[in-house]
PDB file of C-alpha atoms in Angstrom:
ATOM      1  CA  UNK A   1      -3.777  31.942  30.919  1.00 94.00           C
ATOM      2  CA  UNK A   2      -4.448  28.412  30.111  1.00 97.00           C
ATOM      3  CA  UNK A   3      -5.928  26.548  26.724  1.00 97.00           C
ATOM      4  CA  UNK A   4      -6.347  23.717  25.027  1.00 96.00           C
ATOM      5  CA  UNK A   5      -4.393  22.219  21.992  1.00 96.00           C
ATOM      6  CA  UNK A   6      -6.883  19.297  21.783  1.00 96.00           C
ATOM      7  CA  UNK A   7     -10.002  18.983  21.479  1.00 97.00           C
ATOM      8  CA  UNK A   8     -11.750  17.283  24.163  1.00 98.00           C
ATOM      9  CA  UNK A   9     -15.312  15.854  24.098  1.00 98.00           C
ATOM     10  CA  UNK A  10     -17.461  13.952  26.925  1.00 98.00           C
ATOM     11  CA  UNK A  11     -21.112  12.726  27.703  1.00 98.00           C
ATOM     12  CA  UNK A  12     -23.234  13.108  30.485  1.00 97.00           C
ATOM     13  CA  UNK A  13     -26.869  11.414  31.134  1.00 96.00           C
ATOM     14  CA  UNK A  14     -29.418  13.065  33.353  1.00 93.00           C
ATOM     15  CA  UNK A  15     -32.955  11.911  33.595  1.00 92.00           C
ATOM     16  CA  UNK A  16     -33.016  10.560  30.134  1.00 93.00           C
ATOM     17  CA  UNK A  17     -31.489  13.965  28.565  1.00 96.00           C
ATOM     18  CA  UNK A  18     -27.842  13.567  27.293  1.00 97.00           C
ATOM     19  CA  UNK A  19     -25.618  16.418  27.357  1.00 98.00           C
ATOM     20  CA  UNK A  20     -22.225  16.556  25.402  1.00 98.00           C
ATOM     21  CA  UNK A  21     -19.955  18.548  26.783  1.00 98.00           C
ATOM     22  CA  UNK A  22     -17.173  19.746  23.851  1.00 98.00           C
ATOM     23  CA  UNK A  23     -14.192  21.742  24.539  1.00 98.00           C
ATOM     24  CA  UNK A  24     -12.211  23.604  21.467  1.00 98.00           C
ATOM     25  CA  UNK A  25      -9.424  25.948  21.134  1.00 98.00           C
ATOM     26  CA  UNK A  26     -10.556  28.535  19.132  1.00 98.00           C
ATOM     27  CA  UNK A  27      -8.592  31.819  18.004  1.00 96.00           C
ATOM     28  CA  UNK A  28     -10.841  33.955  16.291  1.00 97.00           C
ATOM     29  CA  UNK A  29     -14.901  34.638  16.462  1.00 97.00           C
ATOM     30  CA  UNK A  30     -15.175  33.637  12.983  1.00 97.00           C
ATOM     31  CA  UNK A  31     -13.510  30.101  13.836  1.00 97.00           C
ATOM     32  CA  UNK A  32     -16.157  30.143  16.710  1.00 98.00           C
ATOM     33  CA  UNK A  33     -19.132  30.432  14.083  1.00 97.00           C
ATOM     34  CA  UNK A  34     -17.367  27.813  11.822  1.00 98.00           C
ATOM     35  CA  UNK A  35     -17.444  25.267  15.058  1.00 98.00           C
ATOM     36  CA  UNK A  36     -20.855  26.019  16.456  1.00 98.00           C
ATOM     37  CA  UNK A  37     -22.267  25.553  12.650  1.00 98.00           C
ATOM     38  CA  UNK A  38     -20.105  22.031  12.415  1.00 98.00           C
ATOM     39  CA  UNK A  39     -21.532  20.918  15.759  1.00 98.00           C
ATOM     40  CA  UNK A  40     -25.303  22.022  14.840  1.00 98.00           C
ATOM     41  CA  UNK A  41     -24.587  19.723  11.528  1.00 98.00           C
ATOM     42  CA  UNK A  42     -22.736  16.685  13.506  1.00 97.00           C
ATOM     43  CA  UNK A  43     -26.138  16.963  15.827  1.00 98.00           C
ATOM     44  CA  UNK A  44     -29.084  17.555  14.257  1.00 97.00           C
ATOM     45  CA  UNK A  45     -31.647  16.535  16.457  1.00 97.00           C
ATOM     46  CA  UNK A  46     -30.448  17.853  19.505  1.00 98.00           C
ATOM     47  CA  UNK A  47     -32.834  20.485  21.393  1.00 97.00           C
ATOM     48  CA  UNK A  48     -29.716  22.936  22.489  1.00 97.00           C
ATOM     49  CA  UNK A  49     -26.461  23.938  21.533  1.00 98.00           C
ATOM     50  CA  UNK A  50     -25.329  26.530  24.759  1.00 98.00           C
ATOM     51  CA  UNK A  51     -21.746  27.540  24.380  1.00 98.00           C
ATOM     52  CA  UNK A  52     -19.447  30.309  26.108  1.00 98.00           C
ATOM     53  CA  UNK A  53     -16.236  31.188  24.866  1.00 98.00           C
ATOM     54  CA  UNK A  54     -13.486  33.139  25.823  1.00 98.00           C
ATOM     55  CA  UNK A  55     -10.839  34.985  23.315  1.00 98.00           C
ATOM     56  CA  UNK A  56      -8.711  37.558  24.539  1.00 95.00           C
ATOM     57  CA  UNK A  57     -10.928  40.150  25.333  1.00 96.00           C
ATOM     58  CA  UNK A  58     -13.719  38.725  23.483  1.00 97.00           C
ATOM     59  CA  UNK A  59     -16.272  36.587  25.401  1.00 98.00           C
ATOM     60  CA  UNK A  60     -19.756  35.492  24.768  1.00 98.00           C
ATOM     61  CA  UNK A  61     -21.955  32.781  26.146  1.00 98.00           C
ATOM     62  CA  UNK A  62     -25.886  31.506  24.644  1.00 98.00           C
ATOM     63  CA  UNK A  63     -28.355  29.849  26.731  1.00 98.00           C
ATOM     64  CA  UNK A  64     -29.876  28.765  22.730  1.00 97.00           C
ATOM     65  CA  UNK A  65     -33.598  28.839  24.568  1.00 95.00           C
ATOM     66  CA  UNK A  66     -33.054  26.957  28.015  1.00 96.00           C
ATOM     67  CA  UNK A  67     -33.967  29.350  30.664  1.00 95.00           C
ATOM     68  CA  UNK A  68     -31.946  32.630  31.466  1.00 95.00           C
ATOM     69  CA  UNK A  69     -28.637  31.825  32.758  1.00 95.00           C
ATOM     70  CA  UNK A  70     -29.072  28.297  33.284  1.00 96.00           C
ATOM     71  CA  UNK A  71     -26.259  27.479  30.779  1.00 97.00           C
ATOM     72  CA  UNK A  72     -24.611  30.303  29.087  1.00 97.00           C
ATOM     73  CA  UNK A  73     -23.235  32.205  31.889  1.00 97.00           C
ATOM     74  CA  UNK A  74     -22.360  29.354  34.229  1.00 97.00           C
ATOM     75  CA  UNK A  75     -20.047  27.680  31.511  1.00 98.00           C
ATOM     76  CA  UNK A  76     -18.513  31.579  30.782  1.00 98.00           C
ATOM     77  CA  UNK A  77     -17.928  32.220  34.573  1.00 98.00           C
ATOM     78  CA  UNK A  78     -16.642  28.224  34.474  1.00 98.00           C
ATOM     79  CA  UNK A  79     -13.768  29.182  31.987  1.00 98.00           C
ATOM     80  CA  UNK A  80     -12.940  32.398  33.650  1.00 98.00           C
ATOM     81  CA  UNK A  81     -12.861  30.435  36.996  1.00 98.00           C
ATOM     82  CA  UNK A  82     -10.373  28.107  35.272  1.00 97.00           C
ATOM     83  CA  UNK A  83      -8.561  31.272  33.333  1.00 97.00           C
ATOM     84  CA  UNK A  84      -9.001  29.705  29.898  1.00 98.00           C
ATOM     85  CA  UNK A  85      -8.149  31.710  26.977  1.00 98.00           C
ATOM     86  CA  UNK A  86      -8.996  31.211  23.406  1.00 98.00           C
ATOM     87  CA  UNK A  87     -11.254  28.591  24.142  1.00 98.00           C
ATOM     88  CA  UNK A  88     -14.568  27.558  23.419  1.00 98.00           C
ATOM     89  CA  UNK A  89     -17.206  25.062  25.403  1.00 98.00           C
ATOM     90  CA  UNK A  90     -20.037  23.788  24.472  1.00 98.00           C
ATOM     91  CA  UNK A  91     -23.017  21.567  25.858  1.00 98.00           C
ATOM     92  CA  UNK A  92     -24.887  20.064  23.635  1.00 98.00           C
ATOM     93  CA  UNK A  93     -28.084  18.600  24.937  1.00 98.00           C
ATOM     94  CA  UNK A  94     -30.966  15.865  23.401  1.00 98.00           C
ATOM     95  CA  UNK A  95     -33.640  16.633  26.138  1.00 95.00           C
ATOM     96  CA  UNK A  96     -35.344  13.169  27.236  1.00 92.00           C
ATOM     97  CA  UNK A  97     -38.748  14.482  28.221  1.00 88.00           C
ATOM     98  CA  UNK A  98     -37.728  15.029  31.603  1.00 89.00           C
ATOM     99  CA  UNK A  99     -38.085  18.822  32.754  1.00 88.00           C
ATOM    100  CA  UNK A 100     -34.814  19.472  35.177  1.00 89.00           C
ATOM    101  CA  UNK A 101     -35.841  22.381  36.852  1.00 89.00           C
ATOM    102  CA  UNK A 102     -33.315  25.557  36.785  1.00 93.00           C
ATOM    103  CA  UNK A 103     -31.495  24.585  39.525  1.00 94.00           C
ATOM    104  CA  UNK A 104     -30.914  21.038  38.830  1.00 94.00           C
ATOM    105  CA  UNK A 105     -30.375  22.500  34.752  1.00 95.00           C
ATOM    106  CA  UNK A 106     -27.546  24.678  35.699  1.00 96.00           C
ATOM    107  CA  UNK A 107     -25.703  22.356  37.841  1.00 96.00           C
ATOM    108  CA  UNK A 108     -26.349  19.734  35.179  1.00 97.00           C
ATOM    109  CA  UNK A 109     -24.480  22.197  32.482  1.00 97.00           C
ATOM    110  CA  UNK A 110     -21.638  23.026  34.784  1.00 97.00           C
ATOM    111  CA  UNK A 111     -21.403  19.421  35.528  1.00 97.00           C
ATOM    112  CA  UNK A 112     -20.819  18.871  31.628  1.00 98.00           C
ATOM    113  CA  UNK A 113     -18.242  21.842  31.425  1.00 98.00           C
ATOM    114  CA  UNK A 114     -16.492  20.509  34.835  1.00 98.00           C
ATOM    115  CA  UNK A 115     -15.700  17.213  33.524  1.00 98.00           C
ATOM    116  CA  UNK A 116     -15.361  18.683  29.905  1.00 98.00           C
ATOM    117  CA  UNK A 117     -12.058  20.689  31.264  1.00 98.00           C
ATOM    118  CA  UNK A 118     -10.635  18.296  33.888  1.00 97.00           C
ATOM    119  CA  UNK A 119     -10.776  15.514  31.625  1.00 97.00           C
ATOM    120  CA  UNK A 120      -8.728  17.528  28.974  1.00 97.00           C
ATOM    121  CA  UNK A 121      -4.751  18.180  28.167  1.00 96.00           C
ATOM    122  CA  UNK A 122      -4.818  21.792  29.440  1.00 97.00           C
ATOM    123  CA  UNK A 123      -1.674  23.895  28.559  1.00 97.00           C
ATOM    124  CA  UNK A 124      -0.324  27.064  29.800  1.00 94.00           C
ATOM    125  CA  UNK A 125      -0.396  30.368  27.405  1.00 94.00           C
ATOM    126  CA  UNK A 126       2.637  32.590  27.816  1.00 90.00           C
ATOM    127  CA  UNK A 127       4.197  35.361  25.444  1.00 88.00           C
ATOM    128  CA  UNK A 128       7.489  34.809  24.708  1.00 92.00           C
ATOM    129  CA  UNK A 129      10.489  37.598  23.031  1.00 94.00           C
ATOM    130  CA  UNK A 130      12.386  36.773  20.023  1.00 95.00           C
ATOM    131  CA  UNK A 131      15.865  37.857  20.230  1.00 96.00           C
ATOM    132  CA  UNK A 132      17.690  38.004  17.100  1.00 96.00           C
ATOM    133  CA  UNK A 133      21.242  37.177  17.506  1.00 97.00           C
ATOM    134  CA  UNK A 134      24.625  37.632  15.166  1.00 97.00           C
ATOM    135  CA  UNK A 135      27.865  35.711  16.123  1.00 96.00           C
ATOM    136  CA  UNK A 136      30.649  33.833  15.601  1.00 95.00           C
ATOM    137  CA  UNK A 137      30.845  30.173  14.930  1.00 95.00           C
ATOM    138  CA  UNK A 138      32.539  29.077  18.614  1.00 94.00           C
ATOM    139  CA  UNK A 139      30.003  31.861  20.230  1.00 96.00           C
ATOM    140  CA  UNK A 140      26.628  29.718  18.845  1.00 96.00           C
ATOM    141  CA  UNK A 141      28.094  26.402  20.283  1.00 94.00           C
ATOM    142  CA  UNK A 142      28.215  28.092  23.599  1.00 95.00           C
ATOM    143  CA  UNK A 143      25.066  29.790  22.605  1.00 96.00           C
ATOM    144  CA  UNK A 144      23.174  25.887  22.511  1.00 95.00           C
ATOM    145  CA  UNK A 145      24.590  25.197  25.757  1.00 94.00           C
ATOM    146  CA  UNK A 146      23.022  28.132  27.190  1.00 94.00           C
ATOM    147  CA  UNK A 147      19.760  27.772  25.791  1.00 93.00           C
ATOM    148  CA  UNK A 148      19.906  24.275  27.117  1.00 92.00           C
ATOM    149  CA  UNK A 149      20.533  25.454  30.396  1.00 91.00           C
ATOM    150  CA  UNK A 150      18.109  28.032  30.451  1.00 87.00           C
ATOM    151  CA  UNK A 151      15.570  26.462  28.501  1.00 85.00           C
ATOM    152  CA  UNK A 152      15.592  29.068  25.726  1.00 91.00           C
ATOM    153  CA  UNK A 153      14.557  27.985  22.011  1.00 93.00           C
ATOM    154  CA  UNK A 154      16.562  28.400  18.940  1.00 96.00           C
ATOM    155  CA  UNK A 155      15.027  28.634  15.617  1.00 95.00           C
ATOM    156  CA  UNK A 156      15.735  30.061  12.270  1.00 96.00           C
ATOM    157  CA  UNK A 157      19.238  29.482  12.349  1.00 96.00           C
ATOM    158  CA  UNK A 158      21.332  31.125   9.307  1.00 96.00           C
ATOM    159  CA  UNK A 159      24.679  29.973   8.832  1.00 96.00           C
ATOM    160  CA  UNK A 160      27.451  32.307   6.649  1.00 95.00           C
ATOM    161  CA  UNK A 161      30.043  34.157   7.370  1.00 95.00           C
ATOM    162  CA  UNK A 162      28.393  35.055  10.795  1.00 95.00           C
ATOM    163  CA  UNK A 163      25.368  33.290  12.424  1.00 97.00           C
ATOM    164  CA  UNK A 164      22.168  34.704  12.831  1.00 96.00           C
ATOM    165  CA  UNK A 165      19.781  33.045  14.832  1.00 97.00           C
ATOM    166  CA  UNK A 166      16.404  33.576  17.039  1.00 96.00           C
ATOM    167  CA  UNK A 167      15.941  33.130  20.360  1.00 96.00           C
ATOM    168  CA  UNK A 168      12.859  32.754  22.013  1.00 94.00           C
ATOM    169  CA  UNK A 169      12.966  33.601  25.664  1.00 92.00           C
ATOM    170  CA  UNK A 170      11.336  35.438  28.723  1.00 87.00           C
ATOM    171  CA  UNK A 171      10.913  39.039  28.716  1.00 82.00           C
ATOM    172  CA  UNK A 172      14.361  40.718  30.810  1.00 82.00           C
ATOM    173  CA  UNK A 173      16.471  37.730  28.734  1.00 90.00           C
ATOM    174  CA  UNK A 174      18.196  40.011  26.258  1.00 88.00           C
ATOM    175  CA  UNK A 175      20.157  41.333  29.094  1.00 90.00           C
ATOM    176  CA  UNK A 176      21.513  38.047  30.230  1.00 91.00           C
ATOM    177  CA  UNK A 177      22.093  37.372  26.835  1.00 94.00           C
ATOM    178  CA  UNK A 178      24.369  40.389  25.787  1.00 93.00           C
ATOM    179  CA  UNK A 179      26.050  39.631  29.352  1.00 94.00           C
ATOM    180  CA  UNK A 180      26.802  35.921  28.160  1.00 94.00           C
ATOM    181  CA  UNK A 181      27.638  37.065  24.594  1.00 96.00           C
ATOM    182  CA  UNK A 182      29.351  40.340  24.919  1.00 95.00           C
ATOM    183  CA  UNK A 183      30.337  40.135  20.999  1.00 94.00           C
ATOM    184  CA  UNK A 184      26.698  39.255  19.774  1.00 95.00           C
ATOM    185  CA  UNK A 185      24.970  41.498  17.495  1.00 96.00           C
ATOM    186  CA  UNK A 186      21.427  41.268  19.839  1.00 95.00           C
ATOM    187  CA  UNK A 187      18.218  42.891  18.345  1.00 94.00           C
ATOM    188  CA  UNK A 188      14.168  42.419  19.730  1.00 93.00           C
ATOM    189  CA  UNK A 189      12.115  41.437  16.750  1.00 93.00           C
ATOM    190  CA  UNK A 190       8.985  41.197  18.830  1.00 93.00           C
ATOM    191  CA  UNK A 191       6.819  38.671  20.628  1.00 92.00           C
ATOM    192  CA  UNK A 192       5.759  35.052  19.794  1.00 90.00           C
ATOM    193  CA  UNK A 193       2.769  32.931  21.679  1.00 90.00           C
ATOM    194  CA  UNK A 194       3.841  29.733  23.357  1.00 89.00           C
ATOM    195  CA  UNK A 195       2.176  27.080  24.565  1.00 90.00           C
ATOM    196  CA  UNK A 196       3.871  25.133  27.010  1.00 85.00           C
ATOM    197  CA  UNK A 197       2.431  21.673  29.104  1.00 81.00           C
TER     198      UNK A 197
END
């Protein structure tokens, strides 16, 4: 799945209506409502605020009063198209007195959502295990070479008698890693998001 760190923001002029097309990484519905309130404030005068986000299972999209499906659920099936994940688009629009038309609306909205997503830094979602290791002194040197090599992150280093340490790595890694490290103390502490360009 894919998301956005950034958010990303561009404008889009039909027949005298101007639709802002907003992109947002959002985690939680609550942080959805908090967004959609800010943008309602940073816009007052604007005629619609249509939307469609997608968070884990949780998806929703608002036509806010253009016709049925004209905005809503082309910008939803847009972002499941593009296999975004805790995201949120919106498409703001100050109508110019010109009617569109449904046809011409929706392509107009998925237009805005198009170029809202293309135009942004998209990065890729991907669960990650934390192994927790304990080991000698010479063992974590060779440990940072590996992890180098393999592209694994340390983090949380502890340094005492022993070292304890976390590595974050693919699922299937712990085996490579009690084959490198025969002597390790090696223990799953569970799963950690990543985001990675």
């Amino acid at each position: 799945m894919n998301t956005i760190l950034e958010r990303n923001e561009i404008t889009l002029i039909k027949d005298r209506s101007t639709f802002i097309g907003m992109l947002i990484h959002a985690t939680s519905v609550e942080s959805v409502k908090q967004y959609l309130a800010d943008i309602r404030k940073q816009h007052p005068k604007a005629k619609h605020y249509c939307y469609a986000y997608v968070i884990g299972k949780n998806k929703k999209c608002s036509d806010d009063g253009e016709p049925a499906k004209t905005a809503g659920r082309p910008l939803l099936e847009l972002l499941e198209k593009k296999e975004m994940d805790e995201t949120l688009l919106v498409v703001v629009r100050y109508f110019g007195g010109v009617l569109l038309g449904a046809s011409r609306l929706m392509s107009t909205y998925l237009e805005a959502g198009v170029e809202a997503i293309n135009s942004a830094d998209i990065v890729e979602i991907s669960n990650r295990y934390i192994y927790q290791m304990t080991m000698s002194y010479p063992e974590y040197d060779e440990l940072q070479r590996f992890a180098r090599k393999y592209s694994f992150s340390l983090e949380n280093a502890s340094f005492e008698d022993k070292i304890k340490v976390e590595v974050i790595a693919e699922e299937g890694s712990g085996e490579d890693l009690a084959n490198a490290f025969p002597h390790a103390n090696i223990e799953v502490l569970g799963t950690k998001k990543v985001y990675r360009r």
